[in-house]
């Protein structure tokens, strides 16, 4: 943060205008269930996110964000035409979702890290968008006849969400005005041509900027626009009740809007945003039901659901698209904010610490389109098993399969960091997710710093310090993960108090000087039953997978824009991968965990901060040279077979590491006797 930025930010905090400016009295319990249209207002969320820049990552999280800024996110606009030469920035390349997608992650990354060169470039791009907005409110990439023509509203919904973030980071009034002008044009446009295709399936993305502007202007037409977007958009509650979304899309199956995995990840937050409009009781429960439905029919060990690129069932061989990972994370951040339900925070950590880092290369220069929970190798494979994706989908590359993830992956870590802490309605602070960080907020005008020093999720202990500028009474709300049986908290020199797993634990007192709070979340190993009788191993928020030796081979080097360091790579195992675990029921033989130093690159096989060992046997019938299914991992038949068979192979000790540290892996193992 520059001195000017810092002065401005601290002034905002001191004036209490940062996050505390929402109507604090409007909680769920204090409002009638049905609000008439005449009395339209916006219900405050349970917890309010802090403005961008108020949370600073430290420890391993700071290193991870720096890798991202030094990797693809900090450089994509310098060489990849769909961003570098975007029509949004005055160029000739793509003028739809890609530049806004990149900004959606680059803005929070640049302002969280206070990265001056990135901030300067982003400011130049945003200035171009704002300065080239037409008098009628439409942004420049849209055709001159946009007013009269039918077109999909999706990229406008996205662009306004992005520009609202920029305003949050900078307070630039021109940008807020541009968003308002665009939303007015949208309100008129929707009367002429109602939402269809992407806009219809992603209508709730538009509520994010609508709510943002409403909270700052209180202009009632914005809520009319929100109602209009909802009325024209897909009703996901009805969709999940009527459409057979439980059925996995078959191999080479039909691409369907209704089963599109990215739409699904985004839509998980629709009911939370909708609930803020009029508190329909159904909206309060639907997201939980939707996630349970997805777990039942498409759930993966990482907390994600499959989709390659439509919902694809529970097999660990199916793919999960990177876009759906980052979108589901943002949905969970929104759900936790609006409803304050700790289960959404638990799920957020599970996805953030497992699915996200695993599908990015450790140096964050390349990524996969589809990750597999069991991914013995990543190669160009025309005989792949995806439902509708292409043969390059699980390469680590610049734009494997399609460039959406290339432009959209950036929001994952920065938005996670920006949502670690949230403000409570009674001037306190709540933890949404645990990671090393420091946050500054105002409690009734008193500036407060909270800091979390920890190597969680690689460790069980966390040290939280609370430092108000002067003595103040406010709550500190701790999310106690549902898995943390025996969790305790100790304030200062006081006694250790038990905390109930799966609840919010409230510490309220007069805070003065610096108070240290010691938190312990015991991480007991858990063995879960998975697809076809397989087992997966978890401990705390981390899933564990077989550590494999890796051979990286550069491919596609003649394709444009694949100059190193942003090349394409196949990854093959250099050590055996075809293991089952020796197990009796849910007891895994020889399972022990040990701490390791956390590497400079936090999510690298050799930098894994935790490891486990277990007793395993080889399954010689699993081979990588026997066709499309066996190439990637065992066929379903072999899988079930192995689970029943007493093998004569000798016992071996295998090493397991956190899933997020692997690039190739086996995670769901058959049980052997
Ligand atoms: Zn994608």
GROMACS .gro file of C-alpha atoms in nm, residues 30 42 69 212 269 295 306 311 413 416 453 459 467 489-490 514 569 588 604 607 625 658 671:
model
   23
   30UNK     CA    1  -3.540  -0.878   1.351
   42UNK     CA    2  -3.159  -0.535   0.154
   69UNK     CA    3   0.183  -1.268  -0.871
  212UNK     CA    4  -2.266  -0.310  -0.384
  269UNK     CA    5  -2.451  -1.883  -0.383
  295UNK     CA    6  -2.204  -3.473  -0.266
  306UNK     CA    7  -1.708  -3.366  -1.074
  311UNK     CA    8  -2.171  -3.320  -1.383
  413UNK     CA    9  -0.638  -1.761  -0.364
  416UNK     CA   10  -0.989  -1.667  -0.019
  453UNK     CA   11   0.017  -1.678   1.334
  459UNK     CA   12  -0.047  -2.779   1.203
  467UNK     CA   13  -0.469  -0.544   1.946
  489UNK     CA   14  -0.918  -2.198   2.328
  490UNK     CA   15  -0.715  -2.016   2.591
  514UNK     CA   16  -0.242  -0.698   2.303
  569UNK     CA   17   0.357  -3.021  -1.975
  588UNK     CA   18  -0.573  -4.856   0.776
  604UNK     CA   19   0.506  -2.889  -0.376
  607UNK     CA   20   0.776  -2.915   0.040
  625UNK     CA   21  -0.087  -4.918  -2.107
  658UNK     CA   22  -0.152  -3.353   0.141
  671UNK     CA   23  -0.893  -5.197   0.061
   0.00000   0.00000   0.00000
